[in-house]
mmCIF file of C-alpha atoms in Angstrom:
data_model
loop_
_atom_site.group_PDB
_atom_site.id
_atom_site.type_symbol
_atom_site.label_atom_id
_atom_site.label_comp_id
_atom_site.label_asym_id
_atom_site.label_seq_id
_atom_site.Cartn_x
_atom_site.Cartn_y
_atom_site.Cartn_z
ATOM 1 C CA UNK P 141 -5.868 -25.290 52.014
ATOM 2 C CA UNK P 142 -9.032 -24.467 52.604
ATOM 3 C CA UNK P 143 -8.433 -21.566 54.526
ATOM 4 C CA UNK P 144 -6.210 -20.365 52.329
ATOM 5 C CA UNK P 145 -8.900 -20.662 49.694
ATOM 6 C CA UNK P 146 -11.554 -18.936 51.829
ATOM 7 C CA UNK P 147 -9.091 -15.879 52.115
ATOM 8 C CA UNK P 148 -8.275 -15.494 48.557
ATOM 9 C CA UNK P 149 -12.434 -15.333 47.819
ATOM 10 C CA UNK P 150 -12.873 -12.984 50.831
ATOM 11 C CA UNK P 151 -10.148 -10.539 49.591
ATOM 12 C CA UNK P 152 -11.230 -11.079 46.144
ATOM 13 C CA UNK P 153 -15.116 -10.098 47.366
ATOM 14 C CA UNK P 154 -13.596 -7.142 49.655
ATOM 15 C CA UNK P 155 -11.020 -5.888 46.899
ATOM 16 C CA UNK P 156 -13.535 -5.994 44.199
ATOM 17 C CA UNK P 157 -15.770 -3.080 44.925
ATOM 18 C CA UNK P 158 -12.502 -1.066 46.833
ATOM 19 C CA UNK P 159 -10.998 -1.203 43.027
ATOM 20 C CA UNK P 160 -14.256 0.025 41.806
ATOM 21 C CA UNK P 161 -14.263 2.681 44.606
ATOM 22 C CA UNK P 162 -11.258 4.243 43.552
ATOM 23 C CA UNK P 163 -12.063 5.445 40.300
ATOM 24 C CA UNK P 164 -15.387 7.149 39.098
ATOM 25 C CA UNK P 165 -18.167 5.295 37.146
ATOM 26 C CA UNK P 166 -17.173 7.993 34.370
ATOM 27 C CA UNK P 167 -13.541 7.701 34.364
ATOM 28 C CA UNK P 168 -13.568 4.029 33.952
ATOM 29 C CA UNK P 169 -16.151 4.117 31.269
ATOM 30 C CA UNK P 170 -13.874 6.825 30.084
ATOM 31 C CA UNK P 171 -10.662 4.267 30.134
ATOM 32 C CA UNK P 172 -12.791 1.171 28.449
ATOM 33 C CA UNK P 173 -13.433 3.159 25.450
ATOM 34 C CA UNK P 174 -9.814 4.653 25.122
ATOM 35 C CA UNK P 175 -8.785 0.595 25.187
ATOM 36 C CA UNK P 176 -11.770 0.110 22.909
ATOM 37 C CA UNK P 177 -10.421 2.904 20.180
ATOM 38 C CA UNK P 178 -7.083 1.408 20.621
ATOM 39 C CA UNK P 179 -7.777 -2.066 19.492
ATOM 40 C CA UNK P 180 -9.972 -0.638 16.763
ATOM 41 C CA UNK P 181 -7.113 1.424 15.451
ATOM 42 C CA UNK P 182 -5.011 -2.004 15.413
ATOM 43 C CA UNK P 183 -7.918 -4.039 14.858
ATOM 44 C CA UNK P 184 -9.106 -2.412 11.539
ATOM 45 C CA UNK P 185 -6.013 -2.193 10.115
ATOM 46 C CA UNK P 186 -5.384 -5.629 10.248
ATOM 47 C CA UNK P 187 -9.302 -6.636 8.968
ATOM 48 C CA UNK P 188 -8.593 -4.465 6.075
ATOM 49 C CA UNK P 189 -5.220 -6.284 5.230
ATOM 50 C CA UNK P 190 -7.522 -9.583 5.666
ATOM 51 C CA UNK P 191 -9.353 -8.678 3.337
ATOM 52 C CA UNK P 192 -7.431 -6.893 0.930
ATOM 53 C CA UNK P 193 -8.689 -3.415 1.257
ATOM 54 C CA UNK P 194 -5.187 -3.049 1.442
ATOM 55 C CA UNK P 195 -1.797 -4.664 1.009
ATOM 56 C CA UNK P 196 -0.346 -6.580 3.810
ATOM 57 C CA UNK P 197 2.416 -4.888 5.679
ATOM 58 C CA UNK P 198 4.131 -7.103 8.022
ATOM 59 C CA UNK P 199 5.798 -4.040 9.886
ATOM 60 C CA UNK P 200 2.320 -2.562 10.098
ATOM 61 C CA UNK P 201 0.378 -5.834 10.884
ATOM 62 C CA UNK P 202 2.969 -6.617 14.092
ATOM 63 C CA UNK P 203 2.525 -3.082 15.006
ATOM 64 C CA UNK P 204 -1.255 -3.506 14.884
ATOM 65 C CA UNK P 205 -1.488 -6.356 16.567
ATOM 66 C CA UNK P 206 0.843 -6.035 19.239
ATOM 67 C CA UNK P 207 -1.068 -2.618 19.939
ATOM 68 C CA UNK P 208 -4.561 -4.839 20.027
ATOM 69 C CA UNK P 209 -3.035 -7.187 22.360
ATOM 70 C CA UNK P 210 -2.079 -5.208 24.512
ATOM 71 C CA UNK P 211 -5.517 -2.852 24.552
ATOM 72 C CA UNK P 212 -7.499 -5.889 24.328
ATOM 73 C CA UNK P 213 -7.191 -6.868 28.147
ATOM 74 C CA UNK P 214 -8.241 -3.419 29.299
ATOM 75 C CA UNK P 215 -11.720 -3.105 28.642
ATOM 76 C CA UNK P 216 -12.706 -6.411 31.283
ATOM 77 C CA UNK P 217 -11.490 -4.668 34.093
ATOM 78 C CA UNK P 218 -13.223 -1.361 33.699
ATOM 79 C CA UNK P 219 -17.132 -2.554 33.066
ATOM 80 C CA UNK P 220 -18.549 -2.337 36.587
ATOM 81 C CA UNK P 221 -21.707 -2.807 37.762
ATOM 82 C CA UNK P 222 -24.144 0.469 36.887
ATOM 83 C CA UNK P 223 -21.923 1.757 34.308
ATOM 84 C CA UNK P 224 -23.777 1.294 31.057
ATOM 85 C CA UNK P 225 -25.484 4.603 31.822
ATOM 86 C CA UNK P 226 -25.053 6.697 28.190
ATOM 87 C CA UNK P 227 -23.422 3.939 26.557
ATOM 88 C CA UNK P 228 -24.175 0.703 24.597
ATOM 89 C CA UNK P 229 -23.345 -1.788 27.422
ATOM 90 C CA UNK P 230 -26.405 -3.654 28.305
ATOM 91 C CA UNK P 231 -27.267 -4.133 31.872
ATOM 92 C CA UNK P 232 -27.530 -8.054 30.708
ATOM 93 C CA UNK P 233 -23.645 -7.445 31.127
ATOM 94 C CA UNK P 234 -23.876 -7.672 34.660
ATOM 95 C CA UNK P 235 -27.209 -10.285 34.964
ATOM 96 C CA UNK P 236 -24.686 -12.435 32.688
ATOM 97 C CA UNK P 237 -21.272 -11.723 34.051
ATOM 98 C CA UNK P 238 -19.651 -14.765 33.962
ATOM 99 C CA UNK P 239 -20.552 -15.533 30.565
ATOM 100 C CA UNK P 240 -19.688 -11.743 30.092
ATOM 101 C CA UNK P 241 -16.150 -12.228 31.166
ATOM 102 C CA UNK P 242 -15.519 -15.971 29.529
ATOM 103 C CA UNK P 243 -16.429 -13.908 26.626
ATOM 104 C CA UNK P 244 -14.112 -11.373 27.107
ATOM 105 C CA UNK P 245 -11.561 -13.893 28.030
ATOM 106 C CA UNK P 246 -12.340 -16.000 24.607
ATOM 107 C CA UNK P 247 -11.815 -12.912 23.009
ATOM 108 C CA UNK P 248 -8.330 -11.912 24.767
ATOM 109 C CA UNK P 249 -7.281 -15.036 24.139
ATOM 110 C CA UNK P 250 -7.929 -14.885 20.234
ATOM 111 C CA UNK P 251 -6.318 -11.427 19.756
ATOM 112 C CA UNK P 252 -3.274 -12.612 21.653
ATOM 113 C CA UNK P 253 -2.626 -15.427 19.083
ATOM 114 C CA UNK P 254 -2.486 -12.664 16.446
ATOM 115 C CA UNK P 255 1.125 -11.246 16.434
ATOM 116 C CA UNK P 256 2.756 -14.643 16.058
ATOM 117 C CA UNK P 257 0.475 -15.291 13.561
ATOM 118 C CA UNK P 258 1.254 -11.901 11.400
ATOM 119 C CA UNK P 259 5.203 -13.104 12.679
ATOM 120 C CA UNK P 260 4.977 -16.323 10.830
ATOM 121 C CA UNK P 261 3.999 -14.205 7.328
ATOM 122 C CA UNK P 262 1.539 -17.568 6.755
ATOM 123 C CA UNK P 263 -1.057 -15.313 5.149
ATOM 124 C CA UNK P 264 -4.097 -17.648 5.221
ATOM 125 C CA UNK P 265 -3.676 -18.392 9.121
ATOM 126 C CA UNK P 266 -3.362 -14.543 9.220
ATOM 127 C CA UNK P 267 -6.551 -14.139 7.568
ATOM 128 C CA UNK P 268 -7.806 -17.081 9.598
ATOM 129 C CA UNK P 269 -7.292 -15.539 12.848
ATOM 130 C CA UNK P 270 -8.651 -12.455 11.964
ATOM 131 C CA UNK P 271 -11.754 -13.638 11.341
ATOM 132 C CA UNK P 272 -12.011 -15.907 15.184
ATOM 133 C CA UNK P 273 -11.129 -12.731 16.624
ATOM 134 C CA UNK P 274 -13.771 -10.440 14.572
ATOM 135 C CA UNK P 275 -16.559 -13.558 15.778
ATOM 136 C CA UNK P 276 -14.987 -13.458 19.463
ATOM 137 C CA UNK P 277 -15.848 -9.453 19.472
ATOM 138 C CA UNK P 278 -18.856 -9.974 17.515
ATOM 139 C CA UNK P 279 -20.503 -12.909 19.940
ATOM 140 C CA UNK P 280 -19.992 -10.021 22.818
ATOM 141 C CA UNK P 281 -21.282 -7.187 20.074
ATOM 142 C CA UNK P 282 -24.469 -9.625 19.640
ATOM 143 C CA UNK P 283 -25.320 -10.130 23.298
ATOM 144 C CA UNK P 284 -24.226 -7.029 25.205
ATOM 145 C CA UNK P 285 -23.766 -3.875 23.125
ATOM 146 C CA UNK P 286 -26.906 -2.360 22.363
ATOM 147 C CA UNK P 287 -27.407 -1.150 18.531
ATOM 148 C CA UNK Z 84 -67.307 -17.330 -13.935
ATOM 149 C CA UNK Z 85 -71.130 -18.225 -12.264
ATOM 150 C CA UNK Z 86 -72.496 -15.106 -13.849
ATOM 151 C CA UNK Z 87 -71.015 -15.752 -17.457
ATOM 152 C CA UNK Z 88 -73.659 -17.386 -19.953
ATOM 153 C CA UNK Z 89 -73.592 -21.098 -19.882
ATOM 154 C CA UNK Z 90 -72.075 -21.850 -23.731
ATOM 155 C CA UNK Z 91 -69.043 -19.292 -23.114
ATOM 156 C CA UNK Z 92 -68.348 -20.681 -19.834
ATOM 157 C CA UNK Z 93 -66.716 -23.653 -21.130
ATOM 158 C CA UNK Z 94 -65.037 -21.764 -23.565
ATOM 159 C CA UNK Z 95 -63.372 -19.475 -21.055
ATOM 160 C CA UNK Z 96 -62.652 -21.817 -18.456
ATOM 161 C CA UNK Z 97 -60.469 -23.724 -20.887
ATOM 162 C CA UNK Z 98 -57.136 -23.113 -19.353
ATOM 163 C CA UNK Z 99 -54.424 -21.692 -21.537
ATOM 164 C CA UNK Z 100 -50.972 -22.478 -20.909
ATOM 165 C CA UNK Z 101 -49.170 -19.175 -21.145
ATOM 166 C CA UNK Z 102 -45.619 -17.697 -20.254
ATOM 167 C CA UNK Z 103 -46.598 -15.233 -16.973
ATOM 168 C CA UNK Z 104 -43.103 -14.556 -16.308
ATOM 169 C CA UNK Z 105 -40.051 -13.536 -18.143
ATOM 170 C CA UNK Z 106 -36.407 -15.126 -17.949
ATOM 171 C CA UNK Z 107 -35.215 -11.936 -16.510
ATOM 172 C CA UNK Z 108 -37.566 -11.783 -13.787
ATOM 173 C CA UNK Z 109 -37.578 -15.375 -12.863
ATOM 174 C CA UNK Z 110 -33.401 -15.323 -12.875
ATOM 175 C CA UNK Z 111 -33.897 -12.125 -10.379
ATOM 176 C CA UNK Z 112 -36.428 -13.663 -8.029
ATOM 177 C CA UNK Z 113 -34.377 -16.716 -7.185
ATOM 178 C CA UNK Z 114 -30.680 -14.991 -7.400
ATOM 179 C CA UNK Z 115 -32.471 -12.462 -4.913
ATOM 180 C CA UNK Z 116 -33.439 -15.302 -2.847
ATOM 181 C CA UNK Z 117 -30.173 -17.221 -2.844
ATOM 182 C CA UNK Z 118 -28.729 -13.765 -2.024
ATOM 183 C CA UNK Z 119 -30.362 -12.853 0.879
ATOM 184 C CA UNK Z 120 -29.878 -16.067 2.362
ATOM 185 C CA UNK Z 121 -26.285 -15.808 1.884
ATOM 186 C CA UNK Z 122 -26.481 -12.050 3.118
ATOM 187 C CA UNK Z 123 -28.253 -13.238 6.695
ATOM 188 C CA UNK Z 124 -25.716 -16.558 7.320
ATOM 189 C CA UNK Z 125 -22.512 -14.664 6.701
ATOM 190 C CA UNK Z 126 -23.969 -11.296 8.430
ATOM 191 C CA UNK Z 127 -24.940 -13.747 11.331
ATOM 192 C CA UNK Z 128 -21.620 -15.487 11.176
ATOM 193 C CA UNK Z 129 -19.112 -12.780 10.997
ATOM 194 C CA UNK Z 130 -15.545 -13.063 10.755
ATOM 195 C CA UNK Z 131 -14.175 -13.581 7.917
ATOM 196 C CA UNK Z 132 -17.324 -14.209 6.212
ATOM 197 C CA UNK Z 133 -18.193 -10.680 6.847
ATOM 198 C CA UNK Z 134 -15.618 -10.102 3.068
ATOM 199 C CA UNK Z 135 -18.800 -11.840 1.313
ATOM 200 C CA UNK Z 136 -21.485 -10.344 3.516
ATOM 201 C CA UNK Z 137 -20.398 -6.820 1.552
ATOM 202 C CA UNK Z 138 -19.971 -8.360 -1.839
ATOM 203 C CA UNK Z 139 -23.298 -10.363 -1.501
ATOM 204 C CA UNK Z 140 -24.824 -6.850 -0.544
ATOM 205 C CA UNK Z 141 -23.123 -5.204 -3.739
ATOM 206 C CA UNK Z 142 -25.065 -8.138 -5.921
ATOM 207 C CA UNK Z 143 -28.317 -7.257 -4.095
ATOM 208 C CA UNK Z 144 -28.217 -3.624 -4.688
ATOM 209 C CA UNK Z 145 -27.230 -4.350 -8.191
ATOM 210 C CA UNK Z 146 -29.963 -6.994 -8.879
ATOM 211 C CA UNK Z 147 -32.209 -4.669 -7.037
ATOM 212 C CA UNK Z 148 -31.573 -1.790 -9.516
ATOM 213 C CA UNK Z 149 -32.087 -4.340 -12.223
ATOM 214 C CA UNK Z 150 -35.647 -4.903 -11.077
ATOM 215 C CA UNK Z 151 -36.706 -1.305 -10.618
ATOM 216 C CA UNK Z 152 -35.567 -0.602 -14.765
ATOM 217 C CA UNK Z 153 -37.439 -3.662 -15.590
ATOM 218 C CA UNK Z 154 -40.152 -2.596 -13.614
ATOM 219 C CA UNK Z 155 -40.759 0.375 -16.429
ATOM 220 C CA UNK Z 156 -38.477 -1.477 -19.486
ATOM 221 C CA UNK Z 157 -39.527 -5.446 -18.880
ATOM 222 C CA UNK Z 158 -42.454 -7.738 -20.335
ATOM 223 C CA UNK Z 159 -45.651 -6.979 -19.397
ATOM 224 C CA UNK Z 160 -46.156 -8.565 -15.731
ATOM 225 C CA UNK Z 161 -42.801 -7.331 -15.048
ATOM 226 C CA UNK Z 162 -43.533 -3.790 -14.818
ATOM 227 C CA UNK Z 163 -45.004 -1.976 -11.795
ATOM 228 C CA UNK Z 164 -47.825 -0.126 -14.660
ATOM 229 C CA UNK Z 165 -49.441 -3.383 -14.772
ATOM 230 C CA UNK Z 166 -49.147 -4.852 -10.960
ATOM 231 C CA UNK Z 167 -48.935 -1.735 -9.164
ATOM 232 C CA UNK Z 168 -53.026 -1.759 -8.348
ATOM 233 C CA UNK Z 169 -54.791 1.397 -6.049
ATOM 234 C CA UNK Z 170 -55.535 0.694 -2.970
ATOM 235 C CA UNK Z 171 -59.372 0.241 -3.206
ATOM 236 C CA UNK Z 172 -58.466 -2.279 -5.675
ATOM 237 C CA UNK Z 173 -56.267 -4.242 -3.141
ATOM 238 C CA UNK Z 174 -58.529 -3.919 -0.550
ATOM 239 C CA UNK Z 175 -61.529 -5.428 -2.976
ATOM 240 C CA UNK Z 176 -59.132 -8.327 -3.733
ATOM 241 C CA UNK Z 177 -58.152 -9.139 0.022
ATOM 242 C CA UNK Z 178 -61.956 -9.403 0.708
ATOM 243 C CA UNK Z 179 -62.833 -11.501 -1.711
ATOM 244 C CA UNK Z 180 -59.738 -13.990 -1.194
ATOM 245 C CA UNK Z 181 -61.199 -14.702 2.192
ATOM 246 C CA UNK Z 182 -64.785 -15.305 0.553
ATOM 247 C CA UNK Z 183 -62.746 -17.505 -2.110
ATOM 248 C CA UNK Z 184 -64.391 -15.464 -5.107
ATOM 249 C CA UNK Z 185 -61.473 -13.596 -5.996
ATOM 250 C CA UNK Z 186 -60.572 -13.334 -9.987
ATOM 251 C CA UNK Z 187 -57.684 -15.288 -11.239
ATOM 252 C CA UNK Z 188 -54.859 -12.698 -11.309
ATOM 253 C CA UNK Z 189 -52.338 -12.869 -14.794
ATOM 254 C CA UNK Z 190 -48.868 -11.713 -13.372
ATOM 255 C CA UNK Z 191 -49.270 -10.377 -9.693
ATOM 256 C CA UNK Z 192 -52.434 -9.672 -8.046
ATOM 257 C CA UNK Z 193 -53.671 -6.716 -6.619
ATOM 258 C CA UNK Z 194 -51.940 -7.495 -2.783
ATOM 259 C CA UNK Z 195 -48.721 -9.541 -4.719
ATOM 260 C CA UNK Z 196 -47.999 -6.666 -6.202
ATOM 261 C CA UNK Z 197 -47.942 -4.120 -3.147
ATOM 262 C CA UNK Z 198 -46.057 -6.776 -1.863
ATOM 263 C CA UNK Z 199 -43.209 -6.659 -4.642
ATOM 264 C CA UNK Z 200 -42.856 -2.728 -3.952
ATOM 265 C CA UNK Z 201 -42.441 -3.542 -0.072
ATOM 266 C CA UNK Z 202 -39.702 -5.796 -0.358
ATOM 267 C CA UNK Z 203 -37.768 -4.230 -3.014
ATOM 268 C CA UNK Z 204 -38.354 -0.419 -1.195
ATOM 269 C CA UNK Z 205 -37.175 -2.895 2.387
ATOM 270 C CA UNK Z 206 -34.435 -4.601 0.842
ATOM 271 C CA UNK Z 207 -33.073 -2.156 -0.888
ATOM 272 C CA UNK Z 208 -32.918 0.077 2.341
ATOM 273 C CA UNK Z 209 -30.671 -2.893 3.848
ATOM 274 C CA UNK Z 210 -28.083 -2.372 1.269
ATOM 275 C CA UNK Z 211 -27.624 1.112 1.163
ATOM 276 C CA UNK Z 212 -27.864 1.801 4.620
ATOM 277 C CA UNK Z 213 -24.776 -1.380 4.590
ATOM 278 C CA UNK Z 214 -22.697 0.883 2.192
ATOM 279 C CA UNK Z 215 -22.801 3.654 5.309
ATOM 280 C CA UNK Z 216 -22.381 0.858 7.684
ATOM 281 C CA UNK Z 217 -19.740 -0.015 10.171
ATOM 282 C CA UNK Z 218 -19.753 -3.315 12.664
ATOM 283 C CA UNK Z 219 -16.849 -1.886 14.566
ATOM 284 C CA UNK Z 220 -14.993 -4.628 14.912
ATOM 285 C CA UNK Z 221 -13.097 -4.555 11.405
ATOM 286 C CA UNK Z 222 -15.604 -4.092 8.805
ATOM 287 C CA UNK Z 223 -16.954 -0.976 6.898
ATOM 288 C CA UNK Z 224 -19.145 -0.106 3.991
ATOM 289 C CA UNK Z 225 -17.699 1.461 1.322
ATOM 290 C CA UNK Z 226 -19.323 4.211 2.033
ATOM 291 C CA UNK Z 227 -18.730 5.389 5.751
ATOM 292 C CA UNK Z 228 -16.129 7.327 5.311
ATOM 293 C CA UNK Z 229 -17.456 9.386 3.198
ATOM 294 C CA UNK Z 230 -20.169 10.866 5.945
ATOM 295 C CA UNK Z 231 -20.110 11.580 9.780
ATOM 296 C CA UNK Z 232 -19.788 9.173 12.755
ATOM 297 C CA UNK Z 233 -23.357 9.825 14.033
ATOM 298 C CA UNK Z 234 -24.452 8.883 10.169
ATOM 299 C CA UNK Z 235 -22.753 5.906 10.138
ATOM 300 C CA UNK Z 236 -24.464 4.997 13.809
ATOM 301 C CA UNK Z 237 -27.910 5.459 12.390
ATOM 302 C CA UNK Z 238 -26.738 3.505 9.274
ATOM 303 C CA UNK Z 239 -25.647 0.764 11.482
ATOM 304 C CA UNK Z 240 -28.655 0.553 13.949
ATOM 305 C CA UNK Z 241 -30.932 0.944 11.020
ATOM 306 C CA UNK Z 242 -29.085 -2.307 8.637
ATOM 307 C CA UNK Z 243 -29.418 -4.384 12.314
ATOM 308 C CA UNK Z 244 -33.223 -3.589 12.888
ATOM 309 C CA UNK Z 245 -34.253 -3.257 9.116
ATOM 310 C CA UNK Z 246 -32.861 -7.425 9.111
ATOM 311 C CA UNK Z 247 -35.438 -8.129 11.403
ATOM 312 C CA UNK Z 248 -37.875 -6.414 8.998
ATOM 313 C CA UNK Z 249 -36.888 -8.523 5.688
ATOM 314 C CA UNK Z 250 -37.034 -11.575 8.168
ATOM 315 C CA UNK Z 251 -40.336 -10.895 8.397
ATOM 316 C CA UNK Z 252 -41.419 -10.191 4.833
ATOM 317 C CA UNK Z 253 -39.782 -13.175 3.580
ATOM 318 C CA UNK Z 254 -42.120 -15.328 5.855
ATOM 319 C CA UNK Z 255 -44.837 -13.538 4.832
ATOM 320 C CA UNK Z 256 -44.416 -14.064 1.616
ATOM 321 C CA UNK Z 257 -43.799 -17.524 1.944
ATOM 322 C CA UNK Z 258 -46.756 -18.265 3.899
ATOM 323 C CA UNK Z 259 -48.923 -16.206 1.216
ATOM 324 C CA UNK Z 260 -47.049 -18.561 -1.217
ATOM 325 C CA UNK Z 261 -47.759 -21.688 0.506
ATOM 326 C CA UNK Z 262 -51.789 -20.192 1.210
ATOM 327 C CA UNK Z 263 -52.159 -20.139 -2.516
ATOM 328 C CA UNK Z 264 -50.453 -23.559 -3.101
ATOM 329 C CA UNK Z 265 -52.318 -25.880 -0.420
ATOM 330 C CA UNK Z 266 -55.820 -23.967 -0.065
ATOM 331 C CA UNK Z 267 -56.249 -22.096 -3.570
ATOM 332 C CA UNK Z 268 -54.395 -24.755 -5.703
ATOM 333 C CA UNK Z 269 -52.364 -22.064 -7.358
ATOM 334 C CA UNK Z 270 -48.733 -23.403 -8.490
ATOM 335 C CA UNK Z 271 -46.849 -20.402 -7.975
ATOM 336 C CA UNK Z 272 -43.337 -21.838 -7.188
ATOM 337 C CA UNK Z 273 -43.444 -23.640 -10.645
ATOM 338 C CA UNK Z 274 -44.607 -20.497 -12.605
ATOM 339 C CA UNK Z 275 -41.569 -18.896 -11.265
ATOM 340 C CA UNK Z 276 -39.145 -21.587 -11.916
ATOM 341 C CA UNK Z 277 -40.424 -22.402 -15.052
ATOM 342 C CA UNK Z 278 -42.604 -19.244 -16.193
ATOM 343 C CA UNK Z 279 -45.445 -21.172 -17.715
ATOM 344 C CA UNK Z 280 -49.207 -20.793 -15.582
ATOM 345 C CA UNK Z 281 -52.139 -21.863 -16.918
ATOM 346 C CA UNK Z 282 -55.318 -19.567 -16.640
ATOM 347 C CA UNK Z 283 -58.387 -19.273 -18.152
ATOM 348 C CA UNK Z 284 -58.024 -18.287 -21.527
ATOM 349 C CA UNK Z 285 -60.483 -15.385 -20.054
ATOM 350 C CA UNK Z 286 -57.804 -14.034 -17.647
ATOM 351 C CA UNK Z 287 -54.615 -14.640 -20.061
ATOM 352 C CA UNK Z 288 -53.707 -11.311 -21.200
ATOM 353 C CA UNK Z 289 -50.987 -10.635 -24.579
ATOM 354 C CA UNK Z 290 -47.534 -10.368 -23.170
ATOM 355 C CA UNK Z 291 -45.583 -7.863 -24.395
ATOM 356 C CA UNK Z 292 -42.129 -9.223 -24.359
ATOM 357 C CA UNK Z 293 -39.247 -7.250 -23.540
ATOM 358 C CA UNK Z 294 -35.835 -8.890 -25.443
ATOM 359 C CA UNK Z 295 -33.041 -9.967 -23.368
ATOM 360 C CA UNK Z 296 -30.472 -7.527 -24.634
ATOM 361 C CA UNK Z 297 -32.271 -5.131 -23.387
ATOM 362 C CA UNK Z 298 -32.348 -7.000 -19.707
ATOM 363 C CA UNK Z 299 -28.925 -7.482 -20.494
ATOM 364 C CA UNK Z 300 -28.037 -3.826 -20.893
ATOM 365 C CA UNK Z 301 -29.943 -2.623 -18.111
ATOM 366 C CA UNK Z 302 -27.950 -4.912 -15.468
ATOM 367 C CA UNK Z 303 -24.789 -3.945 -17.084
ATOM 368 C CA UNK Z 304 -25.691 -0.423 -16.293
ATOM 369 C CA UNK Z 305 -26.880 -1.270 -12.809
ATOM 370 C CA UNK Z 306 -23.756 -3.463 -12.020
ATOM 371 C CA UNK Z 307 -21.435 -0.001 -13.544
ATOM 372 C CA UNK Z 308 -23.108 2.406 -11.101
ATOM 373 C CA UNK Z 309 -22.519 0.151 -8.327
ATOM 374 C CA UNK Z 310 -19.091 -0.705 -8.986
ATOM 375 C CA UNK Z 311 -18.503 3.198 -9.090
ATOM 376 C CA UNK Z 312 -19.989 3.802 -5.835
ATOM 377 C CA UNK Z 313 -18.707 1.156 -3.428
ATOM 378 C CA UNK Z 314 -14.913 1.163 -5.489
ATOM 379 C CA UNK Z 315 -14.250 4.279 -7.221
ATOM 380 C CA UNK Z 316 -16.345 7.208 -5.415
ATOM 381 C CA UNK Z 317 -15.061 6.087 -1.675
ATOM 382 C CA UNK Z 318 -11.220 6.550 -2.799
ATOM 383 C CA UNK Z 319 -12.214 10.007 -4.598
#
């Protein structure tokens, strides 16, 4: 079991940096921000249905949603070490990278309780959720984007 | 009063009790302060809060407008002509606060009032730079769509650092508050709730007393220009 264990880590430490090898600094900081405008596109629509910039559309709102969900786990996997060069990341990100990444996760996890929430047409728990996910980008926002 | 002839002096000294500040003012000062208190926490919390963050910001600007008419249409100690001191002037005062021989002030005194223009120029700079602002998660001023991306970046770092800013003048101007209180046994807080001080008769000076329709009509206008810019100019 413990062997086992030991191999997983070892691959994990040896994979790591071949994964980051294999694309340029620039084209994943490139690919973040694509995911980035992506869940902004299906993020904003639903904050302004939340609050009532704009009538709720439950076609639109799945749409949205579904399209954050599946943009939201993106940008974790393309924020490697060094690449906050001409952009807002901090280099705290990587000092702070597991707290970086339960972030992340926190925030993942919020967004992907979204669509069945816009589903089940229960407009306050729609409006609920929108806010924990706006705080779960926001705590990341506050710590590791620069202004 | 050590250089006034003996007999006068104890006529002077006699404190008056006299109204330093009008109901408009004093309903201003503490709605600002409830306000921006409200403005920080939701700002801070986010979320869904971030619905009243805008709105509070809408009531600032509005109450903010308020105060700069009534700075030229209010009572007396309202209005910047009669707070708004040169800078010699100030300086004299500050000096002879630390020495303690500083004249009883009627309305603000000559650093109060430099004071008053600071945090209405600072705060009023946090709300309009929040119409242009955008948090890029799912909130946006009113306003940001109306200029460029790069705008709305400035607009955004500015309303983040400018916070810092009114955090910072607020404790300032508590601390002056609480200087005058404790060590200069001056009750500001209650003039302000209350708007009666009492000063030598000396230092009292008439009020001129601006009516309340007229405070009433100038907030209604205020409140109607910024209704029209953050709900009927965006979607023109």
């Amino acid at each position: 079991m413990k062997k086992i264990a030991l191999a997983v880590l070892c691959a994990a430490a040896v994979a790591a940096p071949v994964l980051a090898q294999q694309m340029k600094l620039e084209d994943q900081i490139k690919l973040r921000r694509a995911a980035y405008d992506m869940m902004n596109l299906g993020f904003g629509d639903l904050g302004a249905m939340a609050q009532d910039k704009k009538p709720f559309n439950k076609e639109e709102a799945e749409h949205d949603a579904d399209l954050l969900v599946a943009a939201s786990t993106v940008p974790r996997r393309f924020f490697p070490e060094g690449s906050d060069k001409d952009t807002k990341a901090k280099p705290e990100i990587w000092q702070n990278r597991a707290d970086f990444d339960s972030k992340m996760d926190h925030m993942i996890a919020e967004a992907g309780k979204l669509p069945a929430v816009v589903r089940s047409g229960d407009m306050a728990a729609f409006k609920k959720q929108v806010g924990e996910t706006g705080q779960a980008c926001k705590a990341c926002h506050d710590k590791y984007r620069a202004k | 009063m050590q250089g006034l002839p003996r007999q006068v002096s104890r006529e002077v000294t006699l404190p008056q009790r006299v109204r330093v500040w009008d109901l408009p003012t004093r309903i201003f000062h503490w709605a600002l302060a409830i306000l921006a208190v409200f403005s920080f926490t939701t700002g801070k919390i986010g979320g869904a809060w971030m619905e009243w963050h805008l709105k509070s910001g809408y009531a600032i600007l509005t109450l903010l407008l308020f105060r700069i008419a009534w700075g030229f249409a209010g009572s007396t100690t309202a209005r910047f002509g009669h707070f708004v001191r040169g800078p010699r002037v100030a300086w004299t005062y500050a000096r002879a606060l630390a020495t303690r021989t500083h004249a009883r002030a009627f309305g603000h005194n000559p650093l109060g009032g430099w004071m008053v223009v600071v945090m209405i120029v600072a705060f009023l700079a946090q709300a309009l730079s929040g119409l242009f602002a955008d948090d890029e998660i799912s909130t946006q001023g009113p306003l940001a769509v109306k200029v460029s991306n790069a705008t709305v970046s400035r607009m955004s770092a500015f309303h983040s650092y400018n916070e810092w800013l009114l955090v910072a003048l607020v404790a300032l101007h508590m601390a002056a508050i609480a200087t005058y209180t404790f060590m200069l046994r001056v009750p500001l807080v209650g003039a302000m709730v209350h708007g009666w001080t009492e000063v030598p008769a000396a230092c009292a000076i008439r009020q001129r007393r601006a009516p309340a329709w007229r405070a009433l009509l100038l907030l209604a206008c205020a409140a109607v220009l910024v209704y029209y810019v953050v709900a009927v100019y965006p979607r023109a």
